[in-house]
mmCIF file of C-alpha atoms and ligand atoms in Angstrom:
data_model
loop_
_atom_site.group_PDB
_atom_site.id
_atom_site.type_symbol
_atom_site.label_atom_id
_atom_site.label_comp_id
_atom_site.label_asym_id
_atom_site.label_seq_id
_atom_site.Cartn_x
_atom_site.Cartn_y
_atom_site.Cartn_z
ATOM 1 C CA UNK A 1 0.000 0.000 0.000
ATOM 2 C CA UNK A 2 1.073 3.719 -1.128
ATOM 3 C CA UNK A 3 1.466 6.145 1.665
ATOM 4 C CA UNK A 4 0.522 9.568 0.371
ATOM 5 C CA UNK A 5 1.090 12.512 2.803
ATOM 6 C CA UNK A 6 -2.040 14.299 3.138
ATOM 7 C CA UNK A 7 -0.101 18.076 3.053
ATOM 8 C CA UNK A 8 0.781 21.444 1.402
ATOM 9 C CA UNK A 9 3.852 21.677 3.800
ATOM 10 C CA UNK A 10 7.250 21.552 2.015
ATOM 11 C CA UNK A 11 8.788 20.482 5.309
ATOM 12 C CA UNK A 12 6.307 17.559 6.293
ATOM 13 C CA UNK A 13 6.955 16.143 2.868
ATOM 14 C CA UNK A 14 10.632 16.431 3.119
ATOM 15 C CA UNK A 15 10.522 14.836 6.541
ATOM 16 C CA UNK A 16 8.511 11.656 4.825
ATOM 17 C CA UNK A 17 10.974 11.409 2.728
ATOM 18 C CA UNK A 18 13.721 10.976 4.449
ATOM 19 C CA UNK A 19 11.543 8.548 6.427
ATOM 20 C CA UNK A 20 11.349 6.623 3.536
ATOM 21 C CA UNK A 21 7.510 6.740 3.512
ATOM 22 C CA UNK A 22 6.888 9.534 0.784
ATOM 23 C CA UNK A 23 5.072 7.999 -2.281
ATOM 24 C CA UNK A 24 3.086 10.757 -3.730
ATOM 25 C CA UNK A 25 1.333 13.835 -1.321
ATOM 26 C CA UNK A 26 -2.500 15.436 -1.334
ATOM 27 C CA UNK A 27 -3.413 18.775 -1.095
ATOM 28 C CA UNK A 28 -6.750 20.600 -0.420
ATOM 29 C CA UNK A 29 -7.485 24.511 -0.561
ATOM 30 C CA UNK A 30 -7.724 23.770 3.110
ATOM 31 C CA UNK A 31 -4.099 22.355 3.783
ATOM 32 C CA UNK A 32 -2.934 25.130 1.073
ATOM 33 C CA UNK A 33 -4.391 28.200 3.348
ATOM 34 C CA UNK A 34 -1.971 27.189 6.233
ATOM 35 C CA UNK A 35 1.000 27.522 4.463
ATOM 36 C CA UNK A 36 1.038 31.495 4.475
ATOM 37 C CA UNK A 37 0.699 31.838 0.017
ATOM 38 C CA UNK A 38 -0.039 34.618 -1.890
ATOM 39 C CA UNK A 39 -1.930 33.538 -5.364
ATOM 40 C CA UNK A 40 1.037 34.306 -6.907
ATOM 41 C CA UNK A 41 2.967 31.740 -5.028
ATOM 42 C CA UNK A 42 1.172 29.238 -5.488
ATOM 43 C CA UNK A 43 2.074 27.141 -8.795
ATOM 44 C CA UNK A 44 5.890 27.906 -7.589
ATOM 45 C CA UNK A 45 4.906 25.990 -3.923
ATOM 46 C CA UNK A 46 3.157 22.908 -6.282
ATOM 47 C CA UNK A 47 6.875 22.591 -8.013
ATOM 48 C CA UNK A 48 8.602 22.715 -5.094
ATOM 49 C CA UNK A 49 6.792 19.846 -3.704
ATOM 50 C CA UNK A 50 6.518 17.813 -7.397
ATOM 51 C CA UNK A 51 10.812 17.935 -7.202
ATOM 52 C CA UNK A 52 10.580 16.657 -3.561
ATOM 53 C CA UNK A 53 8.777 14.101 -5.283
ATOM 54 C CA UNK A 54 11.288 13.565 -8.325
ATOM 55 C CA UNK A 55 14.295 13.650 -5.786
ATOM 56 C CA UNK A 56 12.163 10.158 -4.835
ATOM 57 C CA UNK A 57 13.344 8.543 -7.724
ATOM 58 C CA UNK A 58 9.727 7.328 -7.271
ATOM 59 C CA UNK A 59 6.830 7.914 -9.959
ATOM 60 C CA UNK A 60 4.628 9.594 -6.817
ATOM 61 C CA UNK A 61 2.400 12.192 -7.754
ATOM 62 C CA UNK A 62 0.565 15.286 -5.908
ATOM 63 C CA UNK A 63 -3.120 16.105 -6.235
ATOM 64 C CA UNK A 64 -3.881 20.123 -6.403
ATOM 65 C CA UNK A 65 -7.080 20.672 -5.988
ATOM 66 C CA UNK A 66 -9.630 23.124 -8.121
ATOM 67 C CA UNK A 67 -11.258 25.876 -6.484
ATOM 68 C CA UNK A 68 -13.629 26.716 -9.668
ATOM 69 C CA UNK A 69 -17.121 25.033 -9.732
ATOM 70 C CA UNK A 70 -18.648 25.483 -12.960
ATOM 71 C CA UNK A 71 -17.552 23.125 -16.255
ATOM 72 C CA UNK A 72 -15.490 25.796 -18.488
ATOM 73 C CA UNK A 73 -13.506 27.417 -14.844
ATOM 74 C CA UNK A 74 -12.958 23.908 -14.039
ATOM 75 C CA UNK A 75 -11.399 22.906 -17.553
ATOM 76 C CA UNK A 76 -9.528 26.193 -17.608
ATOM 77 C CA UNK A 77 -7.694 25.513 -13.664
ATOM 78 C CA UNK A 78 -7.138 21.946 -14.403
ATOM 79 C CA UNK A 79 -5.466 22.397 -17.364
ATOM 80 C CA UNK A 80 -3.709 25.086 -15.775
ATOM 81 C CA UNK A 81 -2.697 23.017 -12.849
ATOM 82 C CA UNK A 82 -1.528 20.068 -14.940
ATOM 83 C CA UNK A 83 0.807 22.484 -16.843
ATOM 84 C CA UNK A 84 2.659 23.305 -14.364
ATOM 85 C CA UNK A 85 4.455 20.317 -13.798
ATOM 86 C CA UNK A 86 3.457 16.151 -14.958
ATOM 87 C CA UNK A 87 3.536 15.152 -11.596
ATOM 88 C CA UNK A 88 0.470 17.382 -10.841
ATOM 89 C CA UNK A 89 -3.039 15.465 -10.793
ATOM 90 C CA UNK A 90 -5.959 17.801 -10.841
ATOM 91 C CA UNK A 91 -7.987 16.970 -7.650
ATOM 92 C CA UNK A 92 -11.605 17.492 -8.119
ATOM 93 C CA UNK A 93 -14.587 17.369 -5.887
ATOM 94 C CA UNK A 94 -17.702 15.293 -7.180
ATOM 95 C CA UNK A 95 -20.293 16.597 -8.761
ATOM 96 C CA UNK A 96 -21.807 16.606 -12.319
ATOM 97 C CA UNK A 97 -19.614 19.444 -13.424
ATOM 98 C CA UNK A 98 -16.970 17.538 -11.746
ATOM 99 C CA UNK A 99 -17.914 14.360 -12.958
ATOM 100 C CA UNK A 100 -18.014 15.994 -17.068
ATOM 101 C CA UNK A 101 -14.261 17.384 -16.530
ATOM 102 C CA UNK A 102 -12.899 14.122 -15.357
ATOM 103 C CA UNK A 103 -14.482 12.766 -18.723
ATOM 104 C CA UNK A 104 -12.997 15.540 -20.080
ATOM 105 C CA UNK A 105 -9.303 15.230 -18.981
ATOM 106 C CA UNK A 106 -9.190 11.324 -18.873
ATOM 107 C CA UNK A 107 -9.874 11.539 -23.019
ATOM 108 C CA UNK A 108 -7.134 14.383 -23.091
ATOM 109 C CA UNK A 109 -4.468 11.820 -20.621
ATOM 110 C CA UNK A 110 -5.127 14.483 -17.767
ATOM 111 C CA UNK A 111 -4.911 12.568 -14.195
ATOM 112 C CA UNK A 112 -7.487 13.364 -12.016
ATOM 113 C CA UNK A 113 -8.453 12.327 -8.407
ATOM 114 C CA UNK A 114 -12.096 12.651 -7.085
ATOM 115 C CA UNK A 115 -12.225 14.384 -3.967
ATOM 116 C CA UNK A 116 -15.318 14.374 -1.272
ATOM 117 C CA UNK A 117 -16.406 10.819 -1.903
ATOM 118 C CA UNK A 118 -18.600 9.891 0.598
ATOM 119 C CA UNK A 119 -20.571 7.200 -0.774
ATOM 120 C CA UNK A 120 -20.295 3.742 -3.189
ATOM 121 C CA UNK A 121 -22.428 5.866 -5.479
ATOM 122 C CA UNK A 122 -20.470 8.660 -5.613
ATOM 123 C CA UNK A 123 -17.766 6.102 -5.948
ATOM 124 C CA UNK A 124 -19.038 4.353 -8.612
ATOM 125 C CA UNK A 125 -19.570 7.789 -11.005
ATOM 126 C CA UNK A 126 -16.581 8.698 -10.502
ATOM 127 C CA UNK A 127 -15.095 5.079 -11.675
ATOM 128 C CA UNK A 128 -17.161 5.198 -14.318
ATOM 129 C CA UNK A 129 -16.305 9.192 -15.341
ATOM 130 C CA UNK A 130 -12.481 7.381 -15.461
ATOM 131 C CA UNK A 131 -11.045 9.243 -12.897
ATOM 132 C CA UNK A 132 -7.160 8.039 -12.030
ATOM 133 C CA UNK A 133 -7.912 8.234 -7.990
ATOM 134 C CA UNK A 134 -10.922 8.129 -5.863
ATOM 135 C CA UNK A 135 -10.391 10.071 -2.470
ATOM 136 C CA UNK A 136 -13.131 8.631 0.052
ATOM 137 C CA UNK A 137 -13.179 9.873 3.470
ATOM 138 C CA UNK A 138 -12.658 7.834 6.609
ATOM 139 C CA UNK A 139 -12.472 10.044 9.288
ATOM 140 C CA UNK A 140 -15.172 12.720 8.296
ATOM 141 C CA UNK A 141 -18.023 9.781 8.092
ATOM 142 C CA UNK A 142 -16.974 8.341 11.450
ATOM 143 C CA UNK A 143 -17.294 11.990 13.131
ATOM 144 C CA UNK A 144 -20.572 11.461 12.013
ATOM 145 C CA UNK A 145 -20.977 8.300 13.742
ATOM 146 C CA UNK A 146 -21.281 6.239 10.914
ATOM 147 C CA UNK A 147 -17.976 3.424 10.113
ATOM 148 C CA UNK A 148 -15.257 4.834 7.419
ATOM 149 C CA UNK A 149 -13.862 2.019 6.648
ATOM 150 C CA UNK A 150 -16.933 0.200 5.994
ATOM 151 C CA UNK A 151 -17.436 2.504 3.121
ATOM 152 C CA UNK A 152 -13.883 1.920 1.738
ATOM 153 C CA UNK A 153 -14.205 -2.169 2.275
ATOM 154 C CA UNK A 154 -17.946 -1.853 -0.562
ATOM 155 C CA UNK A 155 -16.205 0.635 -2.689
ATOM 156 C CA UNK A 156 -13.194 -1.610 -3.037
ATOM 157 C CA UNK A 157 -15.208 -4.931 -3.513
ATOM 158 C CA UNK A 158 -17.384 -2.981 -6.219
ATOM 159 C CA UNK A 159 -14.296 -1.968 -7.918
ATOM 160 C CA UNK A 160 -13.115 -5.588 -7.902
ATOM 161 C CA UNK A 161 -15.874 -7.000 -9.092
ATOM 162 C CA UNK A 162 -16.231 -4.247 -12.598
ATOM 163 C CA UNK A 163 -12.411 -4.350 -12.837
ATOM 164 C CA UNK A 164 -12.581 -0.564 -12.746
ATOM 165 C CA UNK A 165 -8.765 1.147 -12.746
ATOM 166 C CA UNK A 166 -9.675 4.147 -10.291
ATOM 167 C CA UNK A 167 -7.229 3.356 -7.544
ATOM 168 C CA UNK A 168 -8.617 4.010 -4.231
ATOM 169 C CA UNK A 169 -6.610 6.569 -2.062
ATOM 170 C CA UNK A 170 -8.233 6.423 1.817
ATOM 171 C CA UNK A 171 -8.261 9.925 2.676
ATOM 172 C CA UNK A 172 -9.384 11.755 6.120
ATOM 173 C CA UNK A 173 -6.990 9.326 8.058
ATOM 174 C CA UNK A 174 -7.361 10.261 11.841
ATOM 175 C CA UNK A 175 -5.253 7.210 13.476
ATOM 176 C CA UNK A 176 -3.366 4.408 12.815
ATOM 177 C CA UNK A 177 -6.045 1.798 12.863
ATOM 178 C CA UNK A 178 -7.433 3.589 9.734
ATOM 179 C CA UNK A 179 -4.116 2.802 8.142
ATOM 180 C CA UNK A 180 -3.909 -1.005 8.647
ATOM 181 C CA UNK A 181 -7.342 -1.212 8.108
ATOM 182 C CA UNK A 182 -7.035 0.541 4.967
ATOM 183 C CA UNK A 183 -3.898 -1.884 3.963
ATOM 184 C CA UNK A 184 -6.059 -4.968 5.310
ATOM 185 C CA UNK A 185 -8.725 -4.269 2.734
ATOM 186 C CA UNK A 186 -6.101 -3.785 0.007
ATOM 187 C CA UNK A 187 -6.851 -0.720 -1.202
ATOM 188 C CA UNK A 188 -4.204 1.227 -3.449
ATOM 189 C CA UNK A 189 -3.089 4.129 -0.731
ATOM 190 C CA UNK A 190 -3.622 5.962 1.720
ATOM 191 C CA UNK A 191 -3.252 10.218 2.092
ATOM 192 C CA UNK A 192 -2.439 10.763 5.990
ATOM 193 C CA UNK A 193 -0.846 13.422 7.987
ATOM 194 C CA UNK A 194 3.018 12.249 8.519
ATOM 195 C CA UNK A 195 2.685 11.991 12.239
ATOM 196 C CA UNK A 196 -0.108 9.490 12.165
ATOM 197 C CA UNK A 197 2.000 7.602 9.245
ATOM 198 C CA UNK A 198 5.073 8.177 12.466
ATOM 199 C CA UNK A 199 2.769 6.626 15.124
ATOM 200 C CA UNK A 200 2.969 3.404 13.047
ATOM 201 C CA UNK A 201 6.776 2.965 14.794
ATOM 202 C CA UNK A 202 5.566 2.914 18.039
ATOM 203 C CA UNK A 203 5.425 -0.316 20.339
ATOM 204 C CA UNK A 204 6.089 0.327 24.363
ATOM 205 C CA UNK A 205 7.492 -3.072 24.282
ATOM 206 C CA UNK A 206 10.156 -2.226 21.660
ATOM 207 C CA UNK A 207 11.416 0.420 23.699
ATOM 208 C CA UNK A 208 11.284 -1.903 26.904
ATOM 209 C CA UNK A 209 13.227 -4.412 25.282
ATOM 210 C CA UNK A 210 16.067 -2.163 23.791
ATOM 211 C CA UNK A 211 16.388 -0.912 26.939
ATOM 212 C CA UNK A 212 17.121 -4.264 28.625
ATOM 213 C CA UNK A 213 19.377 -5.218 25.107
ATOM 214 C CA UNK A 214 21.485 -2.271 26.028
ATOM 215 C CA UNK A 215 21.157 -2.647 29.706
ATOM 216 C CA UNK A 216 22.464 -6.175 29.757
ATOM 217 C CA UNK A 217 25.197 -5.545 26.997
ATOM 218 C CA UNK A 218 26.766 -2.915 29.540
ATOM 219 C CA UNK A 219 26.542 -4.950 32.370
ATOM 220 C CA UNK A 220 27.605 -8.046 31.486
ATOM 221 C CA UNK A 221 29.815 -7.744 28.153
ATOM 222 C CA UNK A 222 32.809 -7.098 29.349
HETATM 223 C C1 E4P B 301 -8.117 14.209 0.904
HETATM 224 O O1 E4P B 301 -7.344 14.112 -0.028
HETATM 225 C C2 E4P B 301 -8.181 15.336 1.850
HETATM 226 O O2 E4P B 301 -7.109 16.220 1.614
HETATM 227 C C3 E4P B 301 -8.048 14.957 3.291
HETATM 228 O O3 E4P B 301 -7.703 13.627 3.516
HETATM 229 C C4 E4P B 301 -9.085 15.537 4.194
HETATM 230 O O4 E4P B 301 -8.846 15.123 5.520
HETATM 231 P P1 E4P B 301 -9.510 15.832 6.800
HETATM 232 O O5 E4P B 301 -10.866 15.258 7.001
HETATM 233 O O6 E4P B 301 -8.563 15.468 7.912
HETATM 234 O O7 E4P B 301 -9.535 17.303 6.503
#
């Protein structure tokens, strides 16, 4: 399973990196408004991040997300987006506009991920629109009481069963459980924040036991 890091910060994604764990990253207008950009700074923060990515040696890719709603504004960003580098993946939210423009840019070899999925229907449009990645999220539907990952398990055995290609990124990833969950039902990635991804390491008996390793070497190696 992929681990995307679910970020617009130039220093998270550096930090995956060198953690080994960086295999493509997700943005949002959301994530983007913390990281202090004038709209003129923008496409030149996107490259920064897509030669992160290159420095990989890995073919990981970043989704940038549209802000424009209507079918023309939406062409016109994407297209923009995707010109500004080939590792950019215009992310777009669903809906029917949405749903016409990822027609649009899979017949012109655009990549595209569809954001906001919060249902196997939604799911299923945007399979059949032939967008690249489908972004349902995990965390958002169980703040709402209702189980994440059960969505992603339905969406996944659909996909199975109609061979679609949309590759399933697990987005809204709140804790670790999400993650192996996520890799237990085989789906393609997941988009997380980097500490979560971090938490993974954690085991109190792998710290107990180096401690007695390193205890017992200096005690009785002599
Ligand atoms: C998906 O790609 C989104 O950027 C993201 O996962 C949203 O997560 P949140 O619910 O933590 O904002």
């Amino acid at each position: 399973m992929k681990f995307f890091i679910d970020t617009a910060n130039v220093e998270e994604i550096r930090k995956a990196k060198n953690l080994g764990v960086l295999d493509g990253v997700t943005t949002n207008p959301s994530l983007l408004s913390k990281e202090n950009l004038s709209i003129k700074e923008i496409d030149n923060h996107y490259l920064s991040i897509c030669k992160i990515l290159e420095e990989t040696g890995k073919k990981g890719d970043i989704s940038a997300e549209i802000i424009s709603s209507n079918y023309e504004d939406i062409i016109q960003e994407g297209e923009k987006l995707s010109s500004i580098h080939p590792k950019i993946v215009v992310k777009i939210p669903i809906s029917k506009n949405g749903l016409k423009a990822i027609q649009y840019f899979s017949k012109k070899n655009i990549k595209t991920n569809c954001t906001l999925v919060f249902s196997s229907g939604q799911a299923l449009l945007a399979a059949k629109a032939g967008s690249n990645y489908v972004s349902p999220f995990i965390g958002r539907i169980d703040d709402l009481s209702s189980n994440g990952l059960t969505l992603i398990k339905e969406i996944k055995d659909i996909y199975d069963t109609f061979h679609f290609k949309s590759k399933i990124i697990g987005a809204s990833i709140r804790n670790t459980l999400h993650i192996i969950e996520c890799a237990k039902i085989g789906i393609y990635a997941v988009t997380s924040p980097l500490k979560i991804i971090e938490t993974l390491l954690y085991h109190p008996l792998t710290n107990k036991g180096l401690e007695k390793f390193l205890k017992d070497y200096k005690e009785k190696i002599y």
